[in-house]
Coordinates of C-alpha atoms in Angstrom, one line a residue:
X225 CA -2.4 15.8 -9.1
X226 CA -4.2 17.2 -6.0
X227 CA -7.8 18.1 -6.4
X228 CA -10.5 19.3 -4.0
X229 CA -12.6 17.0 -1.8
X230 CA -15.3 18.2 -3.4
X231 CA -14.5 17.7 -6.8
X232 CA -13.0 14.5 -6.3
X233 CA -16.7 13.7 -4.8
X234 CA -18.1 15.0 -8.2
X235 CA -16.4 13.0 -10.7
X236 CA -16.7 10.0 -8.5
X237 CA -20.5 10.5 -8.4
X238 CA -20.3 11.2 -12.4
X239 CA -18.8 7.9 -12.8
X240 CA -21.0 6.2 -10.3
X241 CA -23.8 7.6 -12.2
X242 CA -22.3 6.2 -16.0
X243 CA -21.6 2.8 -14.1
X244 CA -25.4 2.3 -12.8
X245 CA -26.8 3.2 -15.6
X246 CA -25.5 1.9 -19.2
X247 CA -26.7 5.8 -20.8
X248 CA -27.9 8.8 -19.2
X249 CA -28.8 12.5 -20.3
X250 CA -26.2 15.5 -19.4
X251 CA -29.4 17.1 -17.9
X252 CA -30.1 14.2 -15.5
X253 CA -26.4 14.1 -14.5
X254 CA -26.1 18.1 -14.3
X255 CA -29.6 17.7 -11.8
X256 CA -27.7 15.3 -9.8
X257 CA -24.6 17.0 -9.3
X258 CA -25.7 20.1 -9.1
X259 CA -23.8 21.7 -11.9
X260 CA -24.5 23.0 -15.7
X261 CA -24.3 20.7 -18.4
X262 CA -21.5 22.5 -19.7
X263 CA -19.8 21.5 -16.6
X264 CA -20.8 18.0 -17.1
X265 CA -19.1 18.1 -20.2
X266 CA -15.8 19.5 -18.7
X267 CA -15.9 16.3 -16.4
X268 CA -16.0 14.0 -19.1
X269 CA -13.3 16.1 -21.5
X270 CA -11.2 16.1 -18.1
X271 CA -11.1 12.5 -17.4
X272 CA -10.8 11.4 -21.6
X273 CA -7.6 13.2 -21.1
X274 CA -6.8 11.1 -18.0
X275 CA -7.3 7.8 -20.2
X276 CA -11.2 7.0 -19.7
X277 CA -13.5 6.4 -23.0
X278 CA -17.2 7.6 -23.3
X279 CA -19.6 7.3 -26.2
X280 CA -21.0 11.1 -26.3
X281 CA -24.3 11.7 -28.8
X282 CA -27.6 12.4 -27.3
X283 CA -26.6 10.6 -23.5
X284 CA -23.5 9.5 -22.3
X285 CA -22.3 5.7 -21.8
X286 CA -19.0 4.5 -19.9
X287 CA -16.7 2.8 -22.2
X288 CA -13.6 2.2 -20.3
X289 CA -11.7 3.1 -17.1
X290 CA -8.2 3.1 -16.7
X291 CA -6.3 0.9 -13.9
X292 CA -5.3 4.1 -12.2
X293 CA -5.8 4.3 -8.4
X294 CA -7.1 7.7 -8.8
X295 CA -9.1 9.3 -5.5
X296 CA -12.4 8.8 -7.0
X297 CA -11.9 5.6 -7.8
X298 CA -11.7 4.6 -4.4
X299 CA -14.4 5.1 -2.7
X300 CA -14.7 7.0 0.9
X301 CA -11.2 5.6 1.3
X302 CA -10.1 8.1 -1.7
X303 CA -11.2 11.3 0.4
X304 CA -7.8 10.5 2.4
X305 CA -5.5 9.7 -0.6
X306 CA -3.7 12.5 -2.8
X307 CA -2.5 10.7 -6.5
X308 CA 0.4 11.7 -8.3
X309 CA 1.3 10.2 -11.6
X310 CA 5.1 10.5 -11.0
X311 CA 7.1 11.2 -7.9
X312 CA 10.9 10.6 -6.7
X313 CA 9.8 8.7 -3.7
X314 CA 6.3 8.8 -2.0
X315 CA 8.2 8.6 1.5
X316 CA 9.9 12.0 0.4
X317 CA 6.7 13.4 -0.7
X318 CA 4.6 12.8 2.0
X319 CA 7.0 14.2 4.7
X320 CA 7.6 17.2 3.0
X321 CA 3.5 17.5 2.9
X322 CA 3.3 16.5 6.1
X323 CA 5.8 19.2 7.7
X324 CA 4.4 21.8 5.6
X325 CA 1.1 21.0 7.0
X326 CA -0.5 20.0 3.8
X327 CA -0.7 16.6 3.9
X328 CA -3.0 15.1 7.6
X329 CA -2.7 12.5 9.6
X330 CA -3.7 9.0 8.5
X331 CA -3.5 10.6 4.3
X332 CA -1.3 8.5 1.8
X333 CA 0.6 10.1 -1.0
X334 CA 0.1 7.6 -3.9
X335 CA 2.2 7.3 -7.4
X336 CA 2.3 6.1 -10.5
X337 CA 5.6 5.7 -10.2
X338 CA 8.5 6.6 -8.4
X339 CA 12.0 7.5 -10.0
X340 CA 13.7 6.9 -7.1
X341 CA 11.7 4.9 -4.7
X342 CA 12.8 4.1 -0.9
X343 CA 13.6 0.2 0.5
X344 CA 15.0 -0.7 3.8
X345 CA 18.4 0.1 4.7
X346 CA 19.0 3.2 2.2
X347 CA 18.2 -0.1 -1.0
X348 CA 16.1 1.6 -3.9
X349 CA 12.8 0.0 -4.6
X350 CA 12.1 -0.8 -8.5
X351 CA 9.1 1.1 -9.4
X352 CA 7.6 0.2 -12.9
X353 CA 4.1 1.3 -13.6
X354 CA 1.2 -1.1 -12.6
X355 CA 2.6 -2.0 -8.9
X356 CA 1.4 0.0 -5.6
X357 CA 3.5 2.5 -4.0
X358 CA 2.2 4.5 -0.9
X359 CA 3.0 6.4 2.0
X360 CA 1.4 7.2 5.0
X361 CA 1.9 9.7 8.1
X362 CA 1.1 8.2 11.2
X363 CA 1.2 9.4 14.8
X364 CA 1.8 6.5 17.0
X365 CA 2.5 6.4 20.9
X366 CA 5.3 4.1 21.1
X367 CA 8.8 4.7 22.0
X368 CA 11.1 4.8 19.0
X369 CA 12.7 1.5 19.8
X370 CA 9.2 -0.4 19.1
X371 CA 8.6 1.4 15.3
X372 CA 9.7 -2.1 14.2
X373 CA 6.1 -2.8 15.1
X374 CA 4.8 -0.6 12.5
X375 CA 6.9 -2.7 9.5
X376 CA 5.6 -5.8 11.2
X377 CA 2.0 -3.8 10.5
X378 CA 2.2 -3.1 6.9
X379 CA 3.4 -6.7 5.7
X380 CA 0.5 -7.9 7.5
X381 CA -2.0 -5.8 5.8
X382 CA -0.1 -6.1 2.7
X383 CA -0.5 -9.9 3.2
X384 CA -4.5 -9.9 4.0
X385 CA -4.6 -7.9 0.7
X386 CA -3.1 -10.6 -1.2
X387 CA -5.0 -13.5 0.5
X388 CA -8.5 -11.8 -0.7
X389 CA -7.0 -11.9 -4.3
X390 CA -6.8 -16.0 -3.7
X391 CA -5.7 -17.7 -0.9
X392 CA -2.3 -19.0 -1.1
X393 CA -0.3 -21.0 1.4
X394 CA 3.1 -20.2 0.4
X395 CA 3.2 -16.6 1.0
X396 CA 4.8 -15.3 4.2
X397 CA 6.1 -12.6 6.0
X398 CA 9.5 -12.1 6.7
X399 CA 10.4 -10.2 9.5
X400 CA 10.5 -6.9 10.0
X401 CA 9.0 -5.8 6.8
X402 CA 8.4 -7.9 3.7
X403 CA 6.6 -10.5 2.6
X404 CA 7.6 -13.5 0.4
X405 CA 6.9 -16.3 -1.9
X406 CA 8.4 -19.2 -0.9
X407 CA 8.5 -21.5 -4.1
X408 CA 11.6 -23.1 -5.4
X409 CA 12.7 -20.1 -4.1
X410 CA 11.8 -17.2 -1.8
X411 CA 10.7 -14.2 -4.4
X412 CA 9.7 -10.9 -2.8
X413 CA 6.6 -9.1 -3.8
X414 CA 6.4 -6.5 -1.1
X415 CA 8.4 -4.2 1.6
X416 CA 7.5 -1.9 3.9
X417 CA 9.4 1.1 5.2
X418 CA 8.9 2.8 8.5
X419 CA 10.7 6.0 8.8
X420 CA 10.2 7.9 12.3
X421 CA 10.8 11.6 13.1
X422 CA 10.9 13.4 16.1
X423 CA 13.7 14.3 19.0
X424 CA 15.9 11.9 21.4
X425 CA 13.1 9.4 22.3
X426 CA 10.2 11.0 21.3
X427 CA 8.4 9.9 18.3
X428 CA 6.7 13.0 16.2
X429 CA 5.6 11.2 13.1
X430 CA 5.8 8.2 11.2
X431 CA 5.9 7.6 7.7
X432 CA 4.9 4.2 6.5
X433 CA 6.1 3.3 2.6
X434 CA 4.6 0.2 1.6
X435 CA 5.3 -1.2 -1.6
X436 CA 4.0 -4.2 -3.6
X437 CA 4.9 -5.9 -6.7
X438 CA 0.9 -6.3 -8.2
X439 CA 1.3 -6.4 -11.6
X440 CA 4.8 -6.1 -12.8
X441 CA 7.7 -8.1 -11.0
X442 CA 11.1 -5.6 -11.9
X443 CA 13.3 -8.3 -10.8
X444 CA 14.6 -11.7 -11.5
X445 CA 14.4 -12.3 -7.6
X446 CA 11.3 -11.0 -7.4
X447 CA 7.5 -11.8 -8.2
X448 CA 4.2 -10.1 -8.9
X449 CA 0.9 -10.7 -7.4
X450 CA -0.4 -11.7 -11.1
X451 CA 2.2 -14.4 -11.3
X452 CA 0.8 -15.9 -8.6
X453 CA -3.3 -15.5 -8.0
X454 CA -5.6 -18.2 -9.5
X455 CA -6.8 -15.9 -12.3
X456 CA -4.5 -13.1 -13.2
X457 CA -7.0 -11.0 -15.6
X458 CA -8.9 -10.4 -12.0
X459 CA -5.9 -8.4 -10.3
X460 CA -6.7 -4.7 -10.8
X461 CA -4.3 -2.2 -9.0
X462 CA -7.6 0.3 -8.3
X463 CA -8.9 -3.0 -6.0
X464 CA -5.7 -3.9 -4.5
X465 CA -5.2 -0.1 -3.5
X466 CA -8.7 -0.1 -2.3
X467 CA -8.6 -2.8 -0.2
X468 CA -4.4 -2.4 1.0
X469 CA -5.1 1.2 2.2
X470 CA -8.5 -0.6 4.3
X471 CA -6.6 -3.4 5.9
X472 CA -3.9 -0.8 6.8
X473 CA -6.3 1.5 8.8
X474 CA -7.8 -2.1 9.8
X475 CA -4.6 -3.2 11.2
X476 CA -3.4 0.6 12.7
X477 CA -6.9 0.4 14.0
X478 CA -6.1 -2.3 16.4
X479 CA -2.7 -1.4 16.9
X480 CA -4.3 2.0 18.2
X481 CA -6.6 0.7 20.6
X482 CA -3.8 -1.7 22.2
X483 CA -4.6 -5.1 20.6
X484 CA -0.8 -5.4 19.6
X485 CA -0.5 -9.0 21.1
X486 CA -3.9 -10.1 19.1
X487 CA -1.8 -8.4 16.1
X488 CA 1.5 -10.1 16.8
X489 CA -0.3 -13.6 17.0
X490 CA -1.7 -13.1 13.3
X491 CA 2.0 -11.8 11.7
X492 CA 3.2 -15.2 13.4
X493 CA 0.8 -17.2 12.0
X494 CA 2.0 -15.9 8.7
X495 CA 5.6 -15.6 9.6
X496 CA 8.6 -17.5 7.9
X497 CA 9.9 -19.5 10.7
X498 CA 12.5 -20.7 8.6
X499 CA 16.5 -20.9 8.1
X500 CA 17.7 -17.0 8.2
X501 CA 20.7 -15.3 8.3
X502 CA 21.0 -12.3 10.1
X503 CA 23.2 -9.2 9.6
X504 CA 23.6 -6.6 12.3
X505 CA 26.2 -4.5 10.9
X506 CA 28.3 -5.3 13.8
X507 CA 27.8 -9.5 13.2
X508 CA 26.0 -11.4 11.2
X509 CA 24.7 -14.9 12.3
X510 CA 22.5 -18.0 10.7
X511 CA 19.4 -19.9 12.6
X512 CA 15.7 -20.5 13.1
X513 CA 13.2 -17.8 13.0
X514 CA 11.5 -18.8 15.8
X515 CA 9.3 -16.2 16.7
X516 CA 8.6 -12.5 17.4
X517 CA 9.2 -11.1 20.9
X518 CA 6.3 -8.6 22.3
X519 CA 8.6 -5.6 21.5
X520 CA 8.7 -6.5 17.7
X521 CA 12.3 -8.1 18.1
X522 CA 12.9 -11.6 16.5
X523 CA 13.5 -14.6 18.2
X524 CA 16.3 -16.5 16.3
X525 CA 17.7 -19.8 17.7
X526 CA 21.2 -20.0 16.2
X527 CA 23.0 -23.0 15.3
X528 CA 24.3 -23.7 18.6
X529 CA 21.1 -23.9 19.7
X530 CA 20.6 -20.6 22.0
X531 CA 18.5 -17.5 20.8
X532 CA 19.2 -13.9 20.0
X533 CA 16.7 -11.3 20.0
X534 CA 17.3 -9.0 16.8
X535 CA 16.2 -5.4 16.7
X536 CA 17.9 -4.3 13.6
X537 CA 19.5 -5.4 10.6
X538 CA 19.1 -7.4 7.4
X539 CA 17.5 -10.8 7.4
X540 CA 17.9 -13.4 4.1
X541 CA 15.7 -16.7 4.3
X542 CA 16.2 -20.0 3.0
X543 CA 13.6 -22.4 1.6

């Protein structure tokens, strides 16, 4: 559903226009704009269709908006975001935009849903509607060794999202990419994939899929940001998209500018330090997350009480 910047700028300032004022004239919205009323009319026939509700007789009022992260909804942040009701996987989507030169640097390709939605280690991610699934292209300067980094990244901006909702103590991130509830039971609400492209050493791109359970939780193991928040009629997926894709560039931001160490100290302050076990592939082991090294490894000390740096591979936790 890719529109023009400039008409995604219209029907945001159509709706702006509705929401400031409880009724106003097609003329006075057609002077703003800069458009005919019959265009004006098109706008609202477009987005009735897309699930919005107006009361039409001599001026217009806003009735209802649907809970769709669409561009306009989102403020300046929306000029960098292209919306697609349906999609197999965002990750998919976006790189093939990407290398045909139609999707930018720093854009996210957003769905709906996904049919066949990307986890960590070739898994499939769940994707009901009324959750957040995104990817973004990237262009770091690290070697390829250190895109653990970027996972690290997007649970920690997924996790500042969640802690604006309503601050809650037992949620943490679990290295390298998702974060958890740790109840009863650890319950994931989001992952983060980072998928880098590019030759031998040399990183070209990176596509960062995050993914985050906000209002439906697919799984028995898993849990939904609703389940969880104070007041669960105040999640909206338009806000948490709003404010996810602004900690991310927040985060990035940093990372960018070389405040990686400032970063790292915030994921650990946040990080299960818990019982983990950890497969490799090539040998799996059980310990104490103790930490995150400076290249993004994790510090495990193992039973026997000596550590292991881990650079790959799946990690379960224990409450």
């Amino acid at each position: 559903m890719a529109r023009g910047i400039n008409y995604n700028y219209k029907i945001r300032r159509f709706l702006e226009i509705l929401r400031e004022n409880e009724y106003e004239t097609g003329e006075n919205i057609a002077k703003d704009l800069g458009i005919s009323r019959a265009a004006v009319s098109k706008f609202a026939k477009y987005l009735k269709n897309l699930g919005y509700s107006f009361e039409i007789k001599k001026r217009y009022k806003l009735l209802e908006s649907p809970d769709i992260p669409f561009p306009w909804e989102l403020g300046n942040m929306g000029e960098k975001v292209i919306f697609f009701y349906e999609v197999d996987s965002t990750q998919n989507v976006a790189r093939e935009l990407f290398i045909k030169r139609k999707l930018k640097e720093n854009f996210w390709v957003i769905a709906l849903r996904q049919t066949s939605g990307k986890g960590r280690l070739g898994r499939r991610w769940e994707s009901p509607e009324g959750n957040f699934y995104g990817s973004c292209v990237i262009r770091p300067e690290i070697p390829i060794k250190e895109v653990i980094k970027i996972s690290l990244l997007g649970g920690l901006a997924v996790f500042k999202t969640i802690q604006s909702f309503s601050p809650i103590y037992d949620v943490k991130i679990k290295w390298p990419n998702d974060v958890f509830v740790i109840r009863r039971e650890p319950k994931k609400i989001s992952g983060t994939i980072a998928e880098a492209f590019g030759e031998a050493e040399k990183i070209d791109f990176v596509v960062v899929g995050i993914g985050v359970n906000v209002k439906v939780s697919p799984l028995d193991i898993s849990i939904s940001l609703k389940d969880i928040v104070n007041n669960p009629s105040s999640v909206f997926l338009v806000e948490f998209t709003k404010k996810l894709i602004g900690y991310f560039a927040e985060v990035y931001g940093d990372f960018c500018e070389g405040k990686w160490l400032k970063l790292k100290t915030e994921i650990e302050n946040n990080l299960w330090r818990g019982k983990v076990k950890v497969d490799t592939g090539r040998k799996s082991f059980s310990g104490i997350c103790y930490g995150i090294a400076e290249d993004g490894s994790m510090i495990v000390q193992k039973e026997d009480g000596s550590f292991e740096m881990v650079y790959y591979g799946d990690t379960l936790i224990y409450s």
